[in-house]
Amino acid sequence: MADHRGRLLGAALLVAALGACTASGPGDGKDDPLPVKSRADAVVWARGVVEHLALAVEVRLNDGPAGTNFSRCFGKKGEPFFEDRYELIYGARSDTPNSRHAEVVRRARDRLLGDGFEVTDFRVTTDGTPHSLVGARHPGSRHQVSVRSGEGDDALAFVVITPCLQEPPGG
């Protein structure tokens, strides 16, 4: 019963997190406004996505700072956008035995599919070499999530990449 409530709570948190990213987000048109989110809020949101997924696949994220990388957005033809537009790559690590990587990546794939993501990459290896990976994209908010091994012995990387976001006025 407690496990069921935990899964429901986790799903509710992800839905809330997705809503927070898409509330002012793009629709179907190429000229729709960008989602507005401060860099600090984007980091909090990405951390929530990673923590939700780690909880769902039953691994513990490492303590300590996660990796954050902000970069400028570019148009489809390489044209630069304004300074107030950015993408975030957020990554956290989990010390998880290599022997569990394939299982964790399969569970992550299943959770992401259940949460409405489209799986873009998937592979698991069982030959003792940890090279398992799942990559997925959310069709509504267009953010990407991946879980991959090969980051060193007994390590999994959890990564979120946002679409192009815009700082709020005065951000």
CSV table of C-alpha atoms in Angstrom, one decimal:
chain,number,residue,atom,x,y,z
A,1,MET,CA,0.0,0.0,0.0
A,2,ALA,CA,2.8,2.5,0.9
A,3,ASP,CA,4.6,1.6,-2.3
A,4,HIS,CA,1.4,2.3,-4.3
A,5,ARG,CA,1.0,5.7,-2.6
A,6,GLY,CA,4.7,6.6,-3.3
A,7,ARG,CA,4.2,5.8,-7.0
A,8,LEU,CA,1.1,8.0,-7.1
A,9,LEU,CA,2.8,10.8,-5.3
A,10,GLY,CA,5.8,10.5,-7.7
A,11,ALA,CA,3.5,10.6,-10.8
A,12,ALA,CA,1.7,13.6,-9.4
A,13,LEU,CA,5.0,15.4,-8.8
A,14,LEU,CA,6.1,14.8,-12.3
A,15,VAL,CA,2.8,16.0,-13.7
A,16,ALA,CA,3.2,19.2,-11.6
A,17,ALA,CA,6.8,19.6,-12.7
A,18,LEU,CA,5.8,19.2,-16.4
A,19,GLY,CA,3.0,21.7,-15.9
A,20,ALA,CA,5.4,24.2,-14.4
A,21,CYS,CA,7.6,24.0,-17.4
A,22,THR,CA,4.9,24.2,-20.0
A,23,ALA,CA,2.5,26.7,-18.4
A,24,SER,CA,3.7,29.5,-20.6
A,25,GLY,CA,5.2,27.1,-23.1
A,26,PRO,CA,5.1,26.5,-26.7
A,27,GLY,CA,2.1,25.1,-28.6
A,28,ASP,CA,2.3,23.5,-32.0
A,29,GLY,CA,3.4,26.6,-34.0
A,30,LYS,CA,7.0,27.5,-34.7
A,31,ASP,CA,6.4,31.1,-33.7
A,32,ASP,CA,4.8,30.3,-30.3
A,33,PRO,CA,6.4,32.0,-27.3
A,34,LEU,CA,9.1,30.2,-25.4
A,35,PRO,CA,8.5,28.9,-21.9
A,36,VAL,CA,9.5,31.5,-19.4
A,37,LYS,CA,11.6,30.3,-16.5
A,38,SER,CA,14.4,31.7,-14.5
A,39,ARG,CA,17.7,29.8,-14.5
A,40,ALA,CA,17.3,29.0,-10.8
A,41,ASP,CA,13.8,27.7,-11.3
A,42,ALA,CA,15.0,25.6,-14.3
A,43,VAL,CA,17.6,24.0,-12.1
A,44,VAL,CA,15.0,23.2,-9.4
A,45,TRP,CA,12.6,21.8,-12.0
A,46,ALA,CA,15.3,19.6,-13.6
A,47,ARG,CA,16.4,18.3,-10.2
A,48,GLY,CA,12.8,17.4,-9.5
A,49,VAL,CA,12.6,15.4,-12.7
A,50,VAL,CA,15.8,13.6,-12.0
A,51,GLU,CA,14.9,12.9,-8.4
A,52,HIS,CA,11.4,11.6,-9.4
A,53,LEU,CA,12.9,9.2,-11.9
A,54,ALA,CA,15.6,7.9,-9.5
A,55,LEU,CA,12.9,7.3,-6.9
A,56,ALA,CA,10.8,5.5,-9.4
A,57,VAL,CA,13.6,3.1,-10.5
A,58,GLU,CA,14.7,2.7,-6.9
A,59,VAL,CA,18.2,4.1,-7.0
A,60,ARG,CA,19.8,6.7,-4.8
A,61,LEU,CA,21.4,9.8,-6.3
A,62,ASN,CA,24.8,10.8,-5.0
A,63,ASP,CA,25.0,13.6,-2.5
A,64,GLY,CA,26.9,16.6,-3.6
A,65,PRO,CA,26.5,19.1,-6.4
A,66,ALA,CA,25.0,18.0,-9.7
A,67,GLY,CA,26.3,19.2,-13.0
A,68,THR,CA,24.6,22.2,-14.6
A,69,ASN,CA,25.5,23.7,-17.9
A,70,PHE,CA,23.6,26.7,-19.4
A,71,SER,CA,24.1,27.4,-23.1
A,72,ARG,CA,22.7,29.8,-25.6
A,73,CYS,CA,19.8,28.8,-27.8
A,74,PHE,CA,20.3,28.8,-31.6
A,75,GLY,CA,17.6,28.7,-34.3
A,76,LYS,CA,17.2,25.9,-36.7
A,77,LYS,CA,19.5,27.6,-39.2
A,78,GLY,CA,22.1,28.4,-36.6
A,79,GLU,CA,20.9,32.0,-36.0
A,80,PRO,CA,21.6,33.1,-32.4
A,81,PHE,CA,18.8,34.1,-30.1
A,82,PHE,CA,18.8,36.9,-27.6
A,83,GLU,CA,20.8,36.8,-24.4
A,84,ASP,CA,17.7,36.1,-22.3
A,85,ARG,CA,17.3,32.6,-24.0
A,86,TYR,CA,19.0,29.5,-22.9
A,87,GLU,CA,19.0,25.7,-22.6
A,88,LEU,CA,20.0,23.8,-19.5
A,89,ILE,CA,21.7,20.5,-19.3
A,90,TYR,CA,21.4,19.1,-15.7
A,91,GLY,CA,23.0,15.9,-14.6
A,92,ALA,CA,23.2,13.8,-11.5
A,93,ARG,CA,25.0,10.6,-10.7
A,94,SER,CA,24.1,7.4,-8.9
A,95,ASP,CA,26.6,4.9,-7.6
A,96,THR,CA,24.8,1.8,-8.7
A,97,PRO,CA,26.4,-1.6,-9.2
A,98,ASN,CA,27.1,-2.4,-12.9
A,99,SER,CA,25.1,-5.6,-12.5
A,100,ARG,CA,21.9,-3.5,-12.0
A,101,HIS,CA,22.4,-1.1,-14.9
A,102,ALA,CA,20.3,-3.0,-17.5
A,103,GLU,CA,17.5,-3.5,-15.0
A,104,VAL,CA,17.5,0.2,-13.9
A,105,VAL,CA,17.6,1.4,-17.5
A,106,ARG,CA,14.6,-0.9,-18.4
A,107,ARG,CA,12.7,0.4,-15.4
A,108,ALA,CA,13.5,4.0,-16.4
A,109,ARG,CA,12.2,3.3,-20.0
A,110,ASP,CA,9.0,1.9,-18.6
A,111,ARG,CA,8.5,4.8,-16.2
A,112,LEU,CA,9.2,7.4,-18.9
A,113,LEU,CA,6.8,5.7,-21.3
A,114,GLY,CA,4.2,5.6,-18.6
A,115,ASP,CA,4.8,9.4,-18.0
A,116,GLY,CA,4.1,10.2,-21.6
A,117,PHE,CA,7.6,10.4,-23.0
A,118,GLU,CA,8.6,9.1,-26.4
A,119,VAL,CA,11.7,6.8,-26.2
A,120,THR,CA,14.3,8.0,-28.7
A,121,ASP,CA,17.2,5.7,-27.7
A,122,PHE,CA,17.3,2.4,-25.9
A,123,ARG,CA,19.9,-0.3,-25.4
A,124,VAL,CA,20.9,-2.7,-22.6
A,125,THR,CA,24.0,-4.8,-22.4
A,126,THR,CA,24.3,-7.9,-20.3
A,127,ASP,CA,27.8,-9.0,-21.2
A,128,GLY,CA,29.3,-7.5,-18.1
A,129,THR,CA,30.2,-4.2,-19.8
A,130,PRO,CA,27.9,-1.5,-18.6
A,131,HIS,CA,26.7,0.4,-21.7
A,132,SER,CA,23.0,0.6,-21.1
A,133,LEU,CA,21.0,3.7,-22.1
A,134,VAL,CA,17.5,5.1,-22.4
A,135,GLY,CA,16.8,8.5,-23.9
A,136,ALA,CA,13.4,10.0,-24.1
A,137,ARG,CA,11.7,13.2,-25.2
A,138,HIS,CA,8.5,14.7,-23.8
A,139,PRO,CA,6.3,15.7,-26.8
A,140,GLY,CA,4.5,18.5,-24.9
A,141,SER,CA,7.4,20.4,-23.2
A,142,ARG,CA,10.1,19.0,-25.5
A,143,HIS,CA,12.5,18.3,-22.7
A,144,GLN,CA,14.7,15.3,-22.9
A,145,VAL,CA,15.7,12.8,-20.2
A,146,SER,CA,18.3,10.1,-20.2
A,147,VAL,CA,19.7,7.4,-17.9
A,148,ARG,CA,23.0,5.9,-19.0
A,149,SER,CA,25.8,3.7,-17.7
A,150,GLY,CA,29.3,3.9,-18.9
A,151,GLU,CA,30.1,6.9,-16.7
A,152,GLY,CA,32.7,4.9,-14.8
A,153,ASP,CA,32.6,1.9,-12.6
A,154,ASP,CA,29.3,1.4,-10.8
A,155,ALA,CA,27.9,4.7,-12.0
A,156,LEU,CA,24.7,5.8,-13.7
A,157,ALA,CA,24.1,9.3,-15.1
A,158,PHE,CA,20.6,10.9,-15.0
A,159,VAL,CA,20.4,13.8,-17.4
A,160,VAL,CA,17.7,16.4,-18.3
A,161,ILE,CA,18.0,18.7,-21.2
A,162,THR,CA,15.5,21.5,-21.4
A,163,PRO,CA,14.2,23.1,-24.6
A,164,CYS,CA,15.0,26.7,-25.2
A,165,LEU,CA,13.7,28.7,-22.3
A,166,GLN,CA,13.4,32.4,-21.8
A,167,GLU,CA,14.4,34.4,-18.7
A,168,PRO,CA,11.5,36.3,-17.2
A,169,PRO,CA,11.7,40.1,-17.6
A,170,GLY,CA,14.2,41.5,-15.2
A,171,GLY,CA,15.5,37.9,-14.7
